CSV table of C-alpha atoms and ligand atoms in Angstrom, one decimal:
chain,number,residue,atom,x,y,z
A,1,MET,CA,-27.3,-24.3,-23.1
A,2,THR,CA,-28.4,-22.7,-19.5
A,3,PRO,CA,-30.5,-19.4,-20.1
A,4,ALA,CA,-27.8,-16.4,-18.7
A,5,SER,CA,-30.7,-15.4,-16.0
A,6,ASP,CA,-30.5,-18.9,-14.4
A,7,ARG,CA,-27.0,-18.9,-13.7
A,8,LEU,CA,-25.6,-18.0,-10.2
A,9,ALA,CA,-23.7,-14.7,-10.7
A,10,PRO,CA,-20.2,-14.1,-9.4
A,11,GLY,CA,-20.2,-12.2,-5.8
A,12,SER,CA,-22.6,-15.5,-5.0
A,13,THR,CA,-21.2,-18.2,-2.1
A,14,ILE,CA,-20.5,-22.0,-2.7
A,15,GLY,CA,-20.2,-24.1,0.3
A,16,ILE,CA,-18.0,-26.9,-0.1
A,17,LEU,CA,-18.5,-29.8,2.4
A,18,GLY,CA,-14.7,-30.8,3.2
A,19,GLY,CA,-11.9,-29.2,3.5
A,20,GLY,CA,-9.1,-31.3,2.0
A,21,GLN,CA,-7.5,-30.9,-1.2
A,22,LEU,CA,-10.1,-31.3,-3.2
A,23,GLY,CA,-12.1,-28.6,-1.4
A,24,ARG,CA,-9.2,-26.2,-1.7
A,25,MET,CA,-8.4,-26.7,-5.4
A,26,LEU,CA,-12.4,-26.4,-6.3
A,27,ALA,CA,-12.4,-23.1,-4.1
A,28,VAL,CA,-9.6,-21.7,-5.7
A,29,ALA,CA,-11.1,-22.4,-9.2
A,30,ALA,CA,-14.5,-20.7,-7.5
A,31,ALA,CA,-12.2,-17.7,-7.1
A,32,GLU,CA,-11.3,-17.4,-10.7
A,33,LEU,CA,-15.0,-17.4,-12.0
A,34,GLY,CA,-15.5,-14.4,-9.1
A,35,PHE,CA,-17.4,-16.7,-6.5
A,36,ASP,CA,-16.5,-17.1,-2.6
A,37,CYS,CA,-16.7,-20.0,-0.6
A,38,VAL,CA,-17.3,-21.4,3.0
A,39,ILE,CA,-15.9,-24.7,3.8
A,40,TYR,CA,-17.4,-26.7,6.7
A,41,GLU,CA,-14.8,-29.6,7.9
A,42,PRO,CA,-14.1,-31.2,11.5
A,43,GLU,CA,-10.4,-30.8,11.4
A,44,PRO,CA,-9.3,-27.6,12.3
A,45,ASP,CA,-6.6,-25.7,9.7
A,46,CYS,CA,-7.8,-27.6,7.0
A,47,PRO,CA,-6.0,-27.2,3.2
A,48,ALA,CA,-9.3,-25.8,1.7
A,49,GLY,CA,-9.9,-23.4,4.9
A,50,ARG,CA,-6.8,-21.3,3.9
A,51,VAL,CA,-7.6,-20.0,0.6
A,52,ALA,CA,-11.7,-19.6,1.5
A,53,ALA,CA,-13.9,-16.6,2.7
A,54,LYS,CA,-14.9,-18.2,5.7
A,55,CYS,CA,-14.3,-21.8,7.2
A,56,PHE,CA,-17.0,-24.0,10.0
A,57,THR,CA,-14.6,-26.1,12.1
A,58,ALA,CA,-17.5,-28.5,13.5
A,59,ALA,CA,-18.8,-32.1,13.7
A,60,TRP,CA,-21.1,-33.6,10.5
A,61,ASP,CA,-24.1,-34.3,13.5
A,62,ASP,CA,-23.8,-30.3,14.6
A,63,GLN,CA,-27.2,-29.1,13.5
A,64,GLU,CA,-26.4,-25.4,14.6
A,65,ALA,CA,-23.2,-24.9,13.0
A,66,LEU,CA,-25.1,-27.3,9.7
A,67,ALA,CA,-27.7,-24.4,9.7
A,68,ALA,CA,-25.1,-21.3,9.9
A,69,PHE,CA,-23.5,-22.8,7.5
A,70,ALA,CA,-26.6,-23.3,4.9
A,71,ASP,CA,-27.9,-19.7,6.1
A,72,ARG,CA,-24.1,-18.1,4.6
A,73,VAL,CA,-24.2,-19.9,1.3
A,74,ASP,CA,-26.1,-20.1,-2.1
A,75,VAL,CA,-25.4,-23.4,-3.0
A,76,VAL,CA,-23.7,-26.4,-1.7
A,77,THR,CA,-21.3,-28.9,-3.1
A,78,PHE,CA,-19.3,-31.6,-1.3
A,79,GLU,CA,-15.6,-33.1,-1.9
A,80,PHE,CA,-15.9,-36.2,-0.8
A,81,GLU,CA,-18.7,-39.1,-0.9
A,82,ASN,CA,-18.0,-39.4,3.3
A,83,VAL,CA,-20.4,-36.6,4.5
A,84,PRO,CA,-23.2,-38.4,6.8
A,85,ALA,CA,-26.2,-38.5,4.6
A,86,ALA,CA,-28.0,-37.3,7.7
A,87,SER,CA,-25.9,-34.5,7.5
A,88,LEU,CA,-26.7,-34.0,3.8
A,89,ALA,CA,-30.5,-34.3,4.1
A,90,PHE,CA,-30.3,-32.0,7.2
A,91,LEU,CA,-29.0,-29.3,4.6
A,92,GLU,CA,-30.9,-30.3,1.8
A,93,ALA,CA,-34.0,-28.7,3.8
A,94,ARG,CA,-32.4,-25.3,4.0
A,95,ALA,CA,-30.4,-25.0,1.0
A,96,ILE,CA,-29.6,-25.9,-2.6
A,97,ILE,CA,-27.3,-29.1,-2.9
A,98,ARG,CA,-25.5,-30.0,-6.0
A,99,PRO,CA,-24.8,-33.2,-6.5
A,100,GLY,CA,-28.0,-34.2,-4.6
A,101,LEU,CA,-28.2,-36.8,-1.9
A,102,LYS,CA,-28.7,-39.7,-4.3
A,103,SER,CA,-25.3,-39.2,-5.6
A,104,LEU,CA,-24.2,-39.6,-2.0
A,105,GLN,CA,-26.4,-42.4,-0.5
A,106,LEU,CA,-25.8,-44.6,-3.9
A,107,THR,CA,-21.6,-44.0,-3.5
A,108,GLN,CA,-20.6,-44.3,-0.2
A,109,ASP,CA,-21.6,-48.0,0.4
A,110,ARG,CA,-19.9,-50.2,-1.6
A,111,LEU,CA,-22.5,-52.8,-1.3
A,112,VAL,CA,-25.7,-50.1,-2.5
A,113,GLU,CA,-22.9,-48.9,-5.4
A,114,LYS,CA,-22.3,-52.3,-6.4
A,115,GLN,CA,-26.0,-53.3,-6.5
A,116,PHE,CA,-27.0,-50.2,-8.3
A,117,ILE,CA,-23.8,-50.6,-11.0
A,118,GLN,CA,-25.3,-54.1,-11.8
A,119,SER,CA,-29.0,-52.8,-12.1
A,120,LEU,CA,-27.7,-50.8,-15.1
A,121,GLY,CA,-26.5,-54.0,-16.5
A,122,LEU,CA,-23.0,-52.6,-16.3
A,123,GLU,CA,-20.5,-55.2,-14.5
A,124,THR,CA,-18.4,-55.0,-11.2
A,125,ALA,CA,-16.2,-57.8,-9.5
A,126,PRO,CA,-18.0,-60.7,-7.9
A,127,PHE,CA,-18.7,-60.1,-4.2
A,128,ALA,CA,-20.3,-61.0,-1.4
A,129,VAL,CA,-21.9,-59.5,1.6
A,130,CYS,CA,-20.0,-60.0,5.1
A,131,ASP,CA,-21.1,-59.3,8.3
A,132,SER,CA,-19.9,-62.1,10.5
A,133,LEU,CA,-16.7,-64.2,10.3
A,134,GLU,CA,-19.4,-67.1,9.2
A,135,ASP,CA,-20.0,-64.9,5.9
A,136,LEU,CA,-16.7,-64.7,5.4
A,137,GLY,CA,-15.9,-68.0,5.0
A,138,ARG,CA,-19.1,-69.0,3.3
A,139,GLY,CA,-17.8,-65.9,0.7
A,140,VAL,CA,-14.2,-67.0,0.3
A,141,GLU,CA,-16.3,-70.6,-0.7
A,142,THR,CA,-18.1,-68.9,-3.1
A,143,ILE,CA,-15.9,-66.2,-4.7
A,144,GLY,CA,-12.7,-68.1,-4.3
A,145,LEU,CA,-9.0,-66.4,-3.8
A,146,PRO,CA,-7.4,-64.4,-4.0
A,147,ALA,CA,-10.0,-61.6,-3.2
A,148,ILE,CA,-10.2,-58.6,-1.3
A,149,LEU,CA,-12.0,-57.7,1.9
A,150,LYS,CA,-13.4,-53.8,2.0
A,151,THR,CA,-15.3,-52.3,4.7
A,152,ARG,CA,-18.7,-51.1,3.2
A,153,THR,CA,-18.4,-47.4,4.2
A,154,LEU,CA,-15.5,-44.8,5.1
A,155,GLY,CA,-12.7,-46.9,2.8
A,156,TYR,CA,-10.7,-44.4,0.3
A,157,ASP,CA,-6.8,-44.9,-0.5
A,158,GLY,CA,-6.6,-48.3,0.2
A,159,LYS,CA,-7.8,-47.9,3.8
A,160,GLY,CA,-10.1,-50.8,5.1
A,161,GLN,CA,-9.1,-52.8,2.5
A,162,PHE,CA,-7.4,-56.6,3.5
A,163,ARG,CA,-6.3,-58.8,0.7
A,164,LEU,CA,-6.6,-62.4,1.1
A,165,SER,CA,-4.4,-65.2,-0.6
A,166,GLN,CA,-5.0,-68.4,1.3
A,167,ILE,CA,-7.6,-69.6,3.3
A,168,THR,CA,-5.8,-69.1,6.7
A,169,ASP,CA,-5.9,-65.3,6.1
A,170,VAL,CA,-9.8,-65.3,7.0
A,171,ALA,CA,-9.8,-64.9,10.8
A,172,GLU,CA,-6.8,-62.5,10.5
A,173,ALA,CA,-8.8,-60.4,7.6
A,174,TRP,CA,-11.8,-60.1,9.9
A,175,ALA,CA,-9.9,-59.2,12.5
A,176,ALA,CA,-8.1,-56.1,10.6
A,177,LEU,CA,-11.2,-54.9,9.4
A,178,GLY,CA,-12.6,-54.3,13.4
A,179,GLY,CA,-15.6,-56.5,12.2
A,180,ARG,CA,-17.1,-53.9,10.6
A,181,PRO,CA,-20.0,-54.7,7.6
A,182,ALA,CA,-17.7,-55.5,4.5
A,183,ILE,CA,-18.1,-56.9,1.4
A,184,LEU,CA,-15.9,-59.7,0.1
A,185,GLU,CA,-14.5,-59.1,-4.3
A,186,GLY,CA,-13.1,-61.8,-6.2
A,187,PHE,CA,-9.6,-60.1,-7.0
A,188,VAL,CA,-10.0,-59.2,-11.2
A,189,PRO,CA,-6.9,-60.3,-13.0
A,190,PHE,CA,-7.1,-56.4,-14.8
A,191,GLU,CA,-4.4,-55.4,-17.5
A,192,ARG,CA,-5.0,-52.1,-16.7
A,193,GLU,CA,-6.8,-49.6,-14.4
A,194,VAL,CA,-8.6,-46.7,-16.2
A,195,SER,CA,-11.4,-44.0,-15.4
A,196,VAL,CA,-13.5,-41.4,-17.1
A,197,ILE,CA,-14.2,-38.1,-15.2
A,198,LEU,CA,-17.2,-36.1,-16.8
A,199,ALA,CA,-19.3,-33.1,-15.9
A,200,ARG,CA,-23.3,-33.9,-16.1
A,201,ALA,CA,-24.8,-29.9,-16.0
A,202,ILE,CA,-28.7,-29.6,-14.9
A,203,ASP,CA,-29.9,-30.1,-18.1
A,204,GLY,CA,-28.5,-33.5,-18.7
A,205,SER,CA,-25.8,-32.4,-21.0
A,206,VAL,CA,-22.4,-34.2,-20.0
A,207,ALA,CA,-18.5,-33.0,-20.6
A,208,ALA,CA,-16.3,-36.2,-20.6
A,209,TYR,CA,-12.5,-35.9,-20.5
A,210,ASP,CA,-10.3,-38.4,-22.6
A,211,VAL,CA,-9.7,-41.8,-20.5
A,212,THR,CA,-7.2,-41.7,-18.5
A,213,GLU,CA,-4.7,-44.9,-17.3
A,214,ASN,CA,-4.1,-44.9,-13.9
A,215,VAL,CA,-1.4,-46.7,-11.8
A,216,HIS,CA,-1.8,-47.9,-8.2
A,217,GLN,CA,0.5,-48.7,-5.3
A,218,GLY,CA,-0.3,-50.0,-2.1
A,219,GLY,CA,-4.2,-49.2,-3.1
A,220,ILE,CA,-2.7,-45.2,-3.2
A,221,LEU,CA,-3.2,-43.3,-7.1
A,222,HIS,CA,0.5,-43.1,-8.2
A,223,THR,CA,0.2,-41.9,-11.7
A,224,SER,CA,-2.3,-40.8,-14.3
A,225,THR,CA,-1.6,-41.3,-17.8
A,226,VAL,CA,-3.7,-39.7,-20.8
A,227,PRO,CA,-4.1,-40.6,-23.2
A,228,ALA,CA,-5.3,-44.4,-22.1
A,229,GLN,CA,-3.7,-47.1,-24.0
A,230,ILE,CA,-7.0,-48.7,-25.1
A,231,SER,CA,-9.0,-48.5,-28.6
A,232,ASP,CA,-11.0,-45.7,-29.3
A,233,GLY,CA,-14.5,-47.9,-29.0
A,234,LEU,CA,-13.4,-49.0,-26.1
A,235,ALA,CA,-13.0,-45.0,-24.4
A,236,THR,CA,-16.4,-44.7,-26.4
A,237,LYS,CA,-18.0,-47.4,-24.0
A,238,ALA,CA,-16.2,-46.2,-20.8
A,239,ILE,CA,-17.4,-42.9,-21.6
A,240,ALA,CA,-20.7,-44.2,-22.2
A,241,ALA,CA,-21.0,-45.8,-19.2
A,242,ALA,CA,-20.2,-43.2,-16.8
A,243,ALA,CA,-22.7,-41.0,-18.6
A,244,GLN,CA,-25.5,-44.1,-17.9
A,245,LEU,CA,-24.5,-44.1,-14.3
A,246,ALA,CA,-24.3,-40.2,-13.9
A,247,ALA,CA,-27.9,-39.9,-15.5
A,248,ALA,CA,-28.9,-42.2,-13.1
A,249,LEU,CA,-28.0,-40.6,-10.2
A,250,ASP,CA,-29.2,-37.4,-11.8
A,251,HIS,CA,-25.9,-36.2,-10.8
A,252,ILE,CA,-24.8,-32.7,-11.1
A,253,GLY,CA,-21.3,-31.9,-11.4
A,254,VAL,CA,-18.1,-33.8,-11.6
A,255,LEU,CA,-18.1,-37.9,-11.6
A,256,ALA,CA,-15.6,-40.5,-11.7
A,257,VAL,CA,-15.5,-44.0,-12.8
A,258,GLU,CA,-13.0,-46.4,-12.3
A,259,PHE,CA,-12.7,-49.4,-14.2
A,260,PHE,CA,-10.8,-52.5,-14.5
A,261,VAL,CA,-10.1,-53.0,-18.3
A,262,VAL,CA,-9.7,-57.5,-18.4
A,263,GLY,CA,-9.5,-59.5,-22.0
A,264,GLY,CA,-8.3,-56.2,-24.2
A,265,ASP,CA,-12.1,-55.1,-24.3
A,266,GLN,CA,-14.2,-55.8,-21.4
A,267,LEU,CA,-15.2,-53.1,-18.8
A,268,VAL,CA,-15.6,-54.1,-15.0
A,269,VAL,CA,-16.8,-51.0,-12.7
A,270,ASN,CA,-14.5,-50.6,-10.1
A,271,GLU,CA,-15.9,-47.3,-8.2
A,272,ILE,CA,-17.8,-44.3,-8.6
A,273,ALA,CA,-16.5,-41.1,-7.1
A,274,PRO,CA,-19.6,-38.3,-6.9
A,275,ARG,CA,-17.0,-35.7,-6.8
A,276,VAL,CA,-13.9,-34.3,-8.4
A,277,HIS,CA,-11.1,-37.0,-8.3
A,278,ASN,CA,-7.3,-37.7,-8.0
A,279,SER,CA,-7.7,-39.1,-11.5
A,280,GLY,CA,-8.8,-36.2,-12.8
A,281,HIS,CA,-6.0,-33.5,-11.6
A,282,TRP,CA,-4.1,-34.0,-14.9
A,283,THR,CA,-6.7,-32.0,-16.5
A,284,GLN,CA,-5.4,-28.6,-14.4
A,285,ASP,CA,-2.6,-28.2,-17.2
A,286,GLY,CA,-3.6,-30.4,-19.8
A,287,CYS,CA,-7.0,-28.9,-20.5
A,288,ALA,CA,-8.8,-26.3,-21.5
A,289,ALA,CA,-11.2,-26.1,-18.3
A,290,ASN,CA,-10.0,-28.2,-15.6
A,291,GLN,CA,-12.5,-30.6,-13.5
A,292,PHE,CA,-12.6,-27.7,-10.5
A,293,GLN,CA,-13.6,-25.2,-13.1
A,294,GLN,CA,-16.1,-27.7,-14.7
A,295,HIS,CA,-17.4,-28.8,-11.5
A,296,ILE,CA,-18.2,-25.3,-10.3
A,297,ARG,CA,-19.6,-24.5,-13.5
A,298,ALA,CA,-22.2,-27.4,-13.0
A,299,VAL,CA,-22.9,-26.4,-9.5
A,300,VAL,CA,-23.6,-22.8,-10.5
A,301,HIS,CA,-25.4,-23.4,-13.7
A,302,TRP,CA,-23.3,-22.0,-15.6
A,303,PRO,CA,-22.7,-24.0,-19.0
A,304,LEU,CA,-20.2,-26.7,-19.1
A,305,ALA,CA,-16.6,-25.9,-21.0
A,306,SER,CA,-14.5,-27.6,-23.6
A,307,THR,CA,-12.6,-30.6,-22.3
A,308,GLN,CA,-10.0,-30.6,-24.8
A,309,ARG,CA,-6.5,-31.8,-24.2
A,310,HIS,CA,-3.9,-29.5,-25.1
A,311,ALA,CA,-0.6,-32.1,-25.0
A,312,PRO,CA,-0.3,-35.0,-27.0
A,313,GLN,CA,0.3,-36.8,-23.6
A,314,VAL,CA,-0.1,-36.0,-19.8
A,315,VAL,CA,1.2,-37.6,-16.7
A,316,MET,CA,0.4,-36.9,-13.4
A,317,THR,CA,2.2,-37.9,-10.4
A,318,ASN,CA,1.1,-38.0,-7.1
A,319,LEU,CA,3.7,-36.5,-4.0
A,320,ILE,CA,2.6,-38.8,-1.4
A,321,GLY,CA,4.4,-38.5,1.9
A,322,LYS,CA,8.0,-37.5,1.7
A,323,ASP,CA,8.1,-37.6,-2.3
A,324,MET,CA,6.9,-34.1,-1.4
A,325,GLU,CA,10.5,-33.1,-0.7
A,326,ALA,CA,11.1,-33.4,-4.4
A,327,TRP,CA,9.0,-29.9,-4.8
A,328,ALA,CA,12.0,-27.7,-6.2
A,329,ASP,CA,13.7,-30.4,-7.8
A,330,LEU,CA,10.3,-30.9,-9.7
A,331,SER,CA,9.6,-27.1,-10.1
A,332,GLY,CA,12.8,-26.9,-12.3
A,333,GLN,CA,11.8,-29.4,-14.4
A,334,PRO,CA,10.7,-28.9,-18.3
A,335,ASP,CA,7.0,-28.6,-18.9
A,336,THR,CA,6.4,-29.6,-15.4
A,337,PHE,CA,4.0,-28.0,-13.1
A,338,VAL,CA,3.9,-28.9,-9.1
A,339,HIS,CA,0.5,-28.8,-7.2
A,340,LEU,CA,1.0,-28.5,-3.5
A,341,TYR,CA,-2.0,-28.8,-0.7
A,342,GLY,CA,-0.7,-26.6,2.4
A,343,LYS,CA,-0.4,-29.5,4.5
A,344,ARG,CA,1.5,-29.2,7.8
A,345,SER,CA,2.9,-31.9,8.0
A,346,ILE,CA,4.5,-35.0,5.9
A,347,ARG,CA,3.1,-38.1,7.0
A,348,GLU,CA,3.8,-41.5,5.1
A,349,GLY,CA,1.0,-42.3,2.3
A,350,ARG,CA,-0.5,-38.8,3.2
A,351,LYS,CA,-1.1,-37.0,-0.3
A,352,MET,CA,0.7,-34.1,-0.2
A,353,GLY,CA,0.7,-32.7,-3.7
A,354,HIS,CA,1.3,-33.3,-7.7
A,355,ALA,CA,3.1,-33.0,-10.3
A,356,ILE,CA,2.0,-32.6,-13.6
A,357,ARG,CA,4.3,-32.9,-17.1
A,358,LEU,CA,3.5,-32.2,-20.3
A,359,TYR,CA,4.9,-34.5,-23.2
A,360,GLY,CA,5.3,-33.5,-26.6
A,361,LEU,CA,4.9,-29.9,-26.8
A,362,GLY,CA,6.6,-28.4,-30.2
B,1,AMP,P1,-10.5,-49.1,-4.4
B,1,AMP,O1,-10.2,-48.6,-3.0
B,1,AMP,O2,-11.7,-50.3,-4.2
B,1,AMP,O3,-10.4,-48.2,-5.6
B,1,AMP,O4,-9.2,-50.0,-4.7
B,1,AMP,C1,-7.7,-49.6,-4.6
B,1,AMP,C2,-7.0,-50.3,-5.8
B,1,AMP,O5,-6.9,-51.8,-5.3
B,1,AMP,C3,-7.5,-50.5,-7.1
B,1,AMP,O6,-7.3,-49.3,-7.9
B,1,AMP,C4,-6.8,-51.8,-7.4
B,1,AMP,O7,-5.6,-51.3,-7.8
B,1,AMP,C5,-6.9,-52.5,-6.6
B,1,AMP,N1,-8.1,-53.1,-6.3
B,1,AMP,C6,-9.4,-53.2,-5.6
B,1,AMP,N2,-10.3,-54.1,-5.7
B,1,AMP,C7,-9.5,-54.9,-6.7
B,1,AMP,C8,-10.3,-56.4,-7.3
B,1,AMP,N3,-11.0,-56.7,-6.7
B,1,AMP,N4,-9.5,-56.7,-7.8
B,1,AMP,C9,-7.9,-56.3,-8.3
B,1,AMP,N5,-7.5,-55.2,-7.7
B,1,AMP,C10,-8.3,-54.5,-6.8
């Protein structure tokens, strides 16, 4: 257990890189423990900035702003893995960064990430590197179809992806991704998708939540249900794999690992997110300590808290685009908790909030 003297004291300031809904929920969790947050985000009027002590609105390569941000905070964390590594490296010379550069560098490029996963003896989808249309043609020959072409960097919520089902899709797929460096992934015939959300502390201790089962629509997470319909043995294996990945990254904070379940008992790692994750939002109303508090605790060197679930079943449903208009109805439903992100306008495919419903309460 962390000696009390090592813990960052309440009243200290946490810097958060990224000002979206994840940053907002991290800032709220930090406030509950007595910390102030300062956000750094290029977009003005961001959701996290409106619940924080201060927000720097500046570009990722603005060194003057980054230096001023570092001066203002006691520790820095991030809410998304697409912060340029150069910006994090610049900050690392001026502030404590948790998690560190390694967690970011090994997960922000799909190729590097897949090679890292395989180096630990874990399985990924088969893949081929595509730097040109010719590479893509060769990739289709080796990987086969159907397959998914994904940009190596900056993809999220199904963006930067193109599904190929026949050979005639090749040119369109390459054009759709704008010729950016990509990988072609073989389509995994999964039975279900699950994820592990865990936190890892500075002393290497790990606290994992129950494995979550996820349903995506159009590449965007739609619902997360806990417990996942998998055997206890497979759940233990998934948590062990996620803990192995976290340890290899020397990760500090929350880490999410998404898996495909194939053939009943085989786990294929889809993606690692070195941060709090949408498939962990159910912990807000479903667990003793939620993923946001847990991340803050790890970052400020407090001991990790209990991940105990307190309802037989928990279902989190994302409110995407116009789904948000159901907030009034949802807020009146039994054992249902609505969380909204304060985004100024509804757009198709935009995550606006989520609802968590607890089932089986006595
Ligand atoms: P990603 O952004 O890579 O996590 O992809 C979003 C979603 O697309 C995943 O959660 C899956 O539902 C689906 N998907 C992505 N890659 C594959 C794959 N190689 N095989 C099957 N489905 C996939």
